[in-house]
Coordinates of C-alpha atoms and ligand atoms in Angstrom, one line a residue:
X1 CA 2.0 20.1 19.8
X2 CA 5.4 18.4 19.8
X3 CA 5.7 16.1 23.0
X4 CA 9.4 16.2 23.7
X5 CA 9.8 12.5 23.9
X6 CA 7.6 11.9 20.8
X7 CA 8.9 11.2 17.2
X8 CA 5.8 12.6 15.5
X9 CA 3.5 15.6 16.2
X10 CA 0.8 14.2 18.2
X11 CA -1.9 16.9 17.8
X12 CA -4.3 14.9 15.3
X13 CA -3.5 11.6 16.6
X14 CA -6.1 9.9 18.9
X15 CA -4.7 9.7 22.4
X16 CA -5.2 6.1 22.7
X17 CA -3.2 5.3 19.5
X18 CA -0.4 7.7 20.4
X19 CA 2.0 5.0 21.9
X20 CA 1.9 2.6 18.8
X21 CA 2.1 5.2 16.3
X22 CA 5.0 6.9 18.0
X23 CA 6.8 3.4 18.0
X24 CA 6.0 3.2 14.5
X25 CA 7.5 6.6 13.6
X26 CA 10.6 6.1 15.7
X27 CA 11.3 2.8 13.8
X28 CA 10.6 4.6 10.6
X29 CA 13.0 7.4 11.5
X30 CA 15.7 5.1 12.3
X31 CA 15.2 2.9 9.1
X32 CA 15.3 6.3 7.1
X33 CA 18.6 6.9 8.7
X34 CA 19.9 3.3 7.7
X35 CA 18.4 3.6 4.2
X36 CA 20.1 6.7 3.6
X37 CA 23.6 5.4 4.8
X38 CA 23.3 2.6 2.1
X39 CA 26.4 1.2 1.2
X40 CA 28.2 3.4 4.0
X41 CA 26.6 1.0 6.6
X42 CA 25.4 -2.5 6.8
X43 CA 24.4 -4.4 3.5
X44 CA 20.8 -4.1 3.2
X45 CA 19.8 -5.7 -0.2
X46 CA 21.3 -9.0 -0.1
X47 CA 19.0 -12.2 0.2
X48 CA 18.9 -13.7 3.5
X49 CA 16.1 -16.3 3.1
X50 CA 12.5 -16.7 2.0
X51 CA 9.2 -15.8 3.6
X52 CA 5.9 -17.8 4.0
X53 CA 4.8 -16.4 0.7
X54 CA 8.0 -17.8 -1.1
X55 CA 9.2 -14.3 -1.5
X56 CA 12.9 -13.7 -1.2
X57 CA 13.6 -11.9 2.0
X58 CA 16.4 -9.1 2.0
X59 CA 18.3 -8.1 4.8
X60 CA 16.4 -5.1 5.3
X61 CA 12.9 -6.9 5.1
X62 CA 14.3 -8.7 8.3
X63 CA 16.0 -5.9 10.3
X64 CA 12.7 -3.7 9.6
X65 CA 10.4 -6.5 10.9
X66 CA 12.5 -7.1 14.0
X67 CA 12.8 -3.3 14.6
X68 CA 9.1 -2.6 14.5
X69 CA 8.3 -5.9 16.8
X70 CA 10.7 -4.6 19.2
X71 CA 9.6 -1.0 19.3
X72 CA 5.8 -2.1 19.4
X73 CA 6.1 -4.2 22.5
X74 CA 4.9 -2.5 25.6
X75 CA 2.8 0.1 23.6
X76 CA -0.5 -1.6 23.9
X77 CA -0.3 -4.1 20.9
X78 CA -1.7 -7.4 21.9
X79 CA -1.1 -9.1 18.6
X80 CA 1.7 -8.5 15.8
X81 CA 0.9 -9.8 12.4
X82 CA 3.8 -9.1 9.9
X83 CA 4.3 -10.2 6.1
X84 CA 7.6 -11.5 7.2
X85 CA 6.1 -13.9 9.7
X86 CA 4.2 -17.2 9.4
X87 CA 1.9 -16.6 12.3
X88 CA 0.3 -13.6 14.1
X89 CA 2.6 -13.3 17.3
X90 CA 1.5 -12.3 20.9
X91 CA 3.0 -9.1 22.2
X92 CA 1.4 -7.4 25.3
X93 CA -1.0 -9.8 26.9
X94 CA -3.3 -6.8 28.2
X95 CA -2.9 -4.9 24.7
X96 CA -6.0 -3.4 23.1
X97 CA -4.8 -3.4 19.4
X98 CA -3.5 -5.7 16.8
X99 CA -0.9 -4.2 14.3
X100 CA -0.7 -5.8 10.7
X101 CA 2.5 -4.7 8.9
X102 CA 4.5 -4.9 5.6
X103 CA 7.6 -3.8 7.1
X104 CA 9.4 -3.2 3.9
X105 CA 7.6 -2.7 0.8
X106 CA 9.2 -2.5 -2.7
X107 CA 12.3 -4.8 -1.6
X108 CA 13.3 -5.2 -5.2
X109 CA 14.1 -1.5 -5.3
X110 CA 16.4 -1.6 -2.2
X111 CA 19.6 -1.9 -4.2
X112 CA 18.7 0.6 -6.7
X113 CA 18.0 3.6 -4.5
X114 CA 14.4 3.9 -5.6
X115 CA 11.6 4.7 -3.0
X116 CA 10.7 2.0 -0.6
X117 CA 8.1 2.1 2.3
X118 CA 6.4 0.4 5.3
X119 CA 2.8 -0.2 5.4
X120 CA 0.6 -0.8 8.3
X121 CA -2.8 -1.2 9.7
X122 CA -4.4 -1.2 13.3
X123 CA -7.5 -2.9 14.6
X124 CA -9.0 -3.4 18.0
X125 CA -7.6 -6.8 19.2
X126 CA -9.9 -9.8 19.5
X127 CA -9.2 -12.8 22.0
X128 CA -8.3 -14.9 19.0
X129 CA -4.9 -13.9 17.1
X130 CA -6.0 -14.7 13.6
X131 CA -9.6 -13.4 14.0
X132 CA -8.0 -10.2 15.0
X133 CA -6.8 -9.6 11.3
X134 CA -9.0 -11.9 9.3
X135 CA -11.8 -9.5 9.3
X136 CA -13.6 -6.7 7.0
X137 CA -11.1 -4.1 6.1
X138 CA -13.6 -1.7 7.1
X139 CA -12.9 -2.4 10.8
X140 CA -9.6 -0.8 10.8
X141 CA -9.1 1.9 13.3
X142 CA -6.0 3.3 11.7
X143 CA -3.7 2.7 8.8
X144 CA -0.9 4.3 7.2
X145 CA 2.6 4.2 5.3
X146 CA 6.0 5.5 5.4
X147 CA 7.8 6.3 2.2
X148 CA 11.7 6.4 2.3
X149 CA 12.2 8.6 -0.7
X150 CA 14.0 12.1 -1.6
X151 CA 11.8 12.8 1.6
X152 CA 10.8 10.7 4.4
X153 CA 7.1 11.0 4.7
X154 CA 4.2 9.3 6.7
X155 CA 0.6 9.3 5.9
X156 CA -1.9 8.4 8.5
X157 CA -5.8 7.9 8.6
X158 CA -8.0 7.3 11.8
X159 CA -11.0 7.1 9.7
X160 CA -11.6 11.0 9.5
X161 CA -9.2 12.1 6.6
X162 CA -5.7 11.6 5.6
X163 CA -2.8 13.3 7.6
X164 CA 0.5 13.9 5.8
X165 CA 3.8 14.3 7.8
X166 CA 7.2 14.9 6.8
X167 CA 10.3 13.8 8.5
X168 CA 12.1 16.9 9.5
X169 CA 15.9 16.5 9.4
X170 CA 16.6 19.3 11.5
X171 CA 14.4 18.1 14.5
X172 CA 14.4 14.4 13.3
X173 CA 10.6 14.2 14.0
X174 CA 7.6 13.7 11.6
X175 CA 5.9 17.0 11.4
X176 CA 2.3 17.5 10.3
X177 CA 2.2 19.4 6.8
X178 CA -1.2 18.7 5.7
X179 CA -4.3 17.3 8.1
X180 CA -6.8 16.7 5.1
X181 CA -5.0 15.3 2.3
X182 CA -7.1 14.5 -0.9
X183 CA -6.5 12.8 -4.2
X184 CA -6.7 15.4 -7.2
X185 CA -8.9 14.6 -10.0
X186 CA -8.1 14.9 -13.6
X187 CA -5.0 13.0 -14.0
X188 CA -4.3 10.7 -17.2
X189 CA -1.7 8.7 -15.3
X190 CA -2.1 4.8 -14.9
X191 CA 0.0 2.3 -13.2
X192 CA 0.4 -1.4 -14.2
X193 CA 3.3 -3.8 -14.7
X194 CA 2.6 -4.0 -18.5
X195 CA 5.3 -6.8 -18.8
X196 CA 2.1 -9.2 -17.6
X197 CA -0.1 -8.0 -20.6
X198 CA -0.3 -11.4 -22.1
X199 CA -1.4 -12.9 -18.8
X200 CA -4.3 -10.5 -18.0
X201 CA -8.0 -11.1 -18.4
X202 CA -9.7 -9.5 -21.4
X203 CA -11.4 -6.6 -19.5
X204 CA -8.1 -5.5 -18.1
X205 CA -6.3 -5.8 -21.5
X206 CA -9.1 -3.7 -23.1
X207 CA -8.8 -1.1 -20.3
X208 CA -5.2 -0.7 -20.9
X209 CA -5.5 -1.0 -24.7
X210 CA -8.2 2.0 -24.7
X211 CA -5.6 4.0 -22.6
X212 CA -2.7 3.3 -24.9
X213 CA -4.7 4.1 -28.0
X214 CA -4.8 7.6 -26.6
X215 CA -6.4 10.4 -28.5
X216 CA -7.2 8.0 -31.5
X217 CA -9.0 5.4 -29.3
X218 CA -12.4 5.3 -27.5
X219 CA -11.1 7.4 -24.8
X220 CA -10.4 10.2 -27.0
X221 CA -7.3 11.5 -25.0
X222 CA -3.7 10.5 -24.3
X223 CA -2.3 9.0 -21.2
X224 CA 0.8 8.6 -19.4
X225 CA 2.2 5.4 -17.5
X226 CA 4.3 4.9 -14.5
X227 CA 5.5 1.9 -12.8
X228 CA 7.7 2.2 -9.6
X229 CA 7.3 -1.4 -8.4
X230 CA 6.9 -0.1 -4.9
X231 CA 3.3 0.2 -3.6
X232 CA 4.0 2.9 -1.3
X233 CA 5.5 5.0 -4.2
X234 CA 2.6 4.3 -6.4
X235 CA 0.1 5.4 -3.7
X236 CA 2.1 8.5 -2.6
X237 CA 2.1 9.6 -6.3
X238 CA -1.7 9.0 -6.8
X239 CA -2.3 10.8 -3.3
X240 CA -0.3 13.7 -4.7
X241 CA -1.3 14.0 -8.4
X242 CA -4.1 11.6 -9.0
X243 CA -4.4 8.6 -11.4
X244 CA -4.9 4.8 -10.9
X245 CA -3.1 1.8 -10.0
X246 CA -3.8 -1.8 -11.1
X247 CA -2.2 -5.0 -9.9
X248 CA -5.0 -7.5 -11.4
X249 CA -5.0 -11.1 -11.2
X250 CA -3.4 -12.9 -14.2
X251 CA -2.9 -16.4 -15.5
X252 CA 0.6 -17.1 -14.2
X253 CA 0.7 -19.9 -11.5
X254 CA 0.5 -18.2 -8.1
X255 CA -1.1 -14.8 -9.5
X256 CA -4.6 -16.1 -9.7
X257 CA -5.5 -13.5 -6.9
X258 CA -2.7 -11.0 -8.0
X259 CA 0.4 -10.2 -6.1
X260 CA -0.5 -7.9 -3.4
X261 CA -1.4 -9.0 0.2
X262 CA -5.0 -8.2 1.6
X263 CA -3.8 -7.9 5.3
X264 CA -0.6 -6.1 5.0
X265 CA -0.9 -3.9 1.7
X266 CA -4.2 -3.6 0.2
X267 CA -6.6 -3.2 3.4
X268 CA -4.4 -0.3 4.8
X269 CA -3.9 1.4 1.3
X270 CA -7.6 1.2 0.7
X271 CA -8.6 2.8 3.8
X272 CA -6.2 5.6 3.2
X273 CA -7.4 6.0 -0.5
X274 CA -11.1 5.9 0.5
X275 CA -10.1 8.6 3.4
X276 CA -8.5 10.7 0.6
X277 CA -11.8 10.5 -1.5
X278 CA -10.7 7.9 -3.9
X279 CA -11.8 4.3 -4.3
X280 CA -10.2 0.9 -3.9
X281 CA -11.7 -2.5 -5.3
X282 CA -10.3 -6.0 -6.3
X283 CA -11.3 -4.6 -10.0
X284 CA -15.0 -5.5 -9.0
X285 CA -16.0 -5.0 -5.4
X286 CA -14.5 -2.5 -2.6
X287 CA -11.8 -3.8 -0.8
X288 CA -13.0 -2.1 2.3
X289 CA -16.0 -4.7 2.4
X290 CA -13.8 -7.6 2.1
X291 CA -11.8 -10.0 4.7
X292 CA -8.8 -12.1 4.0
X293 CA -9.5 -15.8 4.2
X294 CA -6.1 -16.5 5.3
X295 CA -3.0 -14.4 6.9
X296 CA -1.2 -14.3 3.6
X297 CA -4.1 -14.1 1.3
X298 CA -3.6 -12.2 -1.9
X299 CA -6.2 -10.0 -3.9
X300 CA -6.4 -8.3 -7.1
X301 CA -6.0 -4.5 -6.5
X302 CA -7.1 -1.4 -8.4
X303 CA -7.3 2.1 -6.8
X304 CA -7.3 5.7 -7.5
X305 CA -9.8 8.3 -8.2
X306 CA -13.4 7.2 -8.0
X307 CA -14.2 7.7 -11.5
X308 CA -11.1 5.9 -13.0
X309 CA -11.9 2.7 -10.7
X310 CA -15.4 2.7 -11.5
X311 CA -14.5 2.5 -15.4
X312 CA -12.3 -0.5 -14.6
X313 CA -15.2 -2.2 -12.9
X314 CA -17.5 -1.3 -15.9
X315 CA -14.9 -2.8 -18.2
X316 CA -15.3 -6.2 -16.1
X317 CA -18.9 -6.0 -16.2
X318 CA -18.8 -5.8 -20.3
X319 CA -20.1 -8.8 -22.2
X320 CA -17.4 -10.8 -23.4
X321 CA -17.9 -9.8 -27.3
X322 CA -17.7 -6.2 -26.3
X323 CA -14.4 -6.6 -24.6
X324 CA -13.0 -8.6 -27.7
X325 CA -14.3 -5.9 -30.1
X326 CA -12.4 -3.2 -31.8
X327 CA -12.0 0.2 -30.1
X328 CA -14.8 1.7 -31.9
X329 CA -17.3 -0.8 -30.5
X330 CA -16.6 0.6 -27.0
X331 CA -17.8 4.2 -27.8
X332 CA -19.5 4.3 -24.2
X333 CA -15.9 4.6 -22.9
X334 CA -15.1 7.9 -24.6
X335 CA -13.3 10.3 -22.3
Ligands
LIG1 O1 7.6 -6.9 -9.5 P1 6.2 -6.8 -9.6 O2 5.5 -7.9 -10.0 O3 6.0 -5.6 -10.6 O4 5.5 -6.3 -8.1 C1 5.7 -5.2 -7.5 C2 4.7 -5.0 -6.3 O5 5.5 -5.9 -5.5 C3 5.7 -5.3 -4.2 O6 7.0 -5.0 -4.3 C4 5.3 -6.3 -3.2 O7 5.9 -5.9 -2.1 P2 7.1 -6.5 -0.9 O8 8.3 -5.8 -1.6 O9 6.6 -5.9 0.3 O10 6.9 -7.9 -1.3 C5 4.8 -4.0 -4.2 O11 5.3 -3.1 -3.7 C6 4.7 -3.8 -5.8 O12 3.5 -3.0 -6.2
LIG2 MG1 4.8 -4.9 0.1
LIG3 MG1 7.4 -6.4 2.1

């Protein structure tokens, strides 16, 4: 069904959530247009300031944040929590929901015409603004992302599988193309920012060493590597053809808990990945059982097919001498 006034096909969207999801889709559609115009329109990639996290804010980060806040107002959202804002802000006093959002993910890719995105999460609102988002990720009632790539797509979950929508340039609406997306098994691809190798813990180095050793190492097969530096693009690839993503903690100052934010990035992606049959952890424990301790808290993040994610946990559980040993000593990890 395509509701005439709607920017997204609504038949698989729970009725109570249609208004906020439609607002998110409407802004995503407009952002997709703005991004496609690039240098023909307004400048999007120049720095305009710094957010709470100390990250540089690009013009598109701010534009996206303001557009989502404007559009969500009046759609039943009581609280709005954005990566670009210091605090959770009030919206509709009688609203039922809280939306947590990374309005523009992958900001470093804006200027180079590589896929970027939007990530969001919805919970039932509580009376207290912060308590509405500082809660177990398992309490999300919806999560999704939009990828602004060669195609603009939206992935959504309401806790009963993952739905895939494509923005149809002819009708200018997000159209459902798959109501039950699952992660394919069997990929040999891993994604990690390997330039941080020297900063990682021993188990993470050992895991990657064993992938890099390929057919001659304990895994006995060759692997391929990808790093887009847009979480949405990595997630989309994994949902499309499998594999694993890692952004571990490391010993750089400020990276003791990795780089990615629990509320705005990891909780919603973990919800989607689990709903697609995969797993998501902080390299040991499931993200879905965890709650952020503060609004902009970070967490190490590992997700992908269950078997691959479990293997990273197993490396973390290895005794130190095993992790340090030569490949042969880790025979239990063959394949
Ligand atoms: O530049 P790095 O350290 O490789 O980090 C890349 C990661 O940072 C992010 O860009 C962070 O997101 P923002 O652009 O929303 O700050 C992720 O999308 C990506 O996975
Ligand atoms: Mg991000
Ligand atoms: Mg962002």
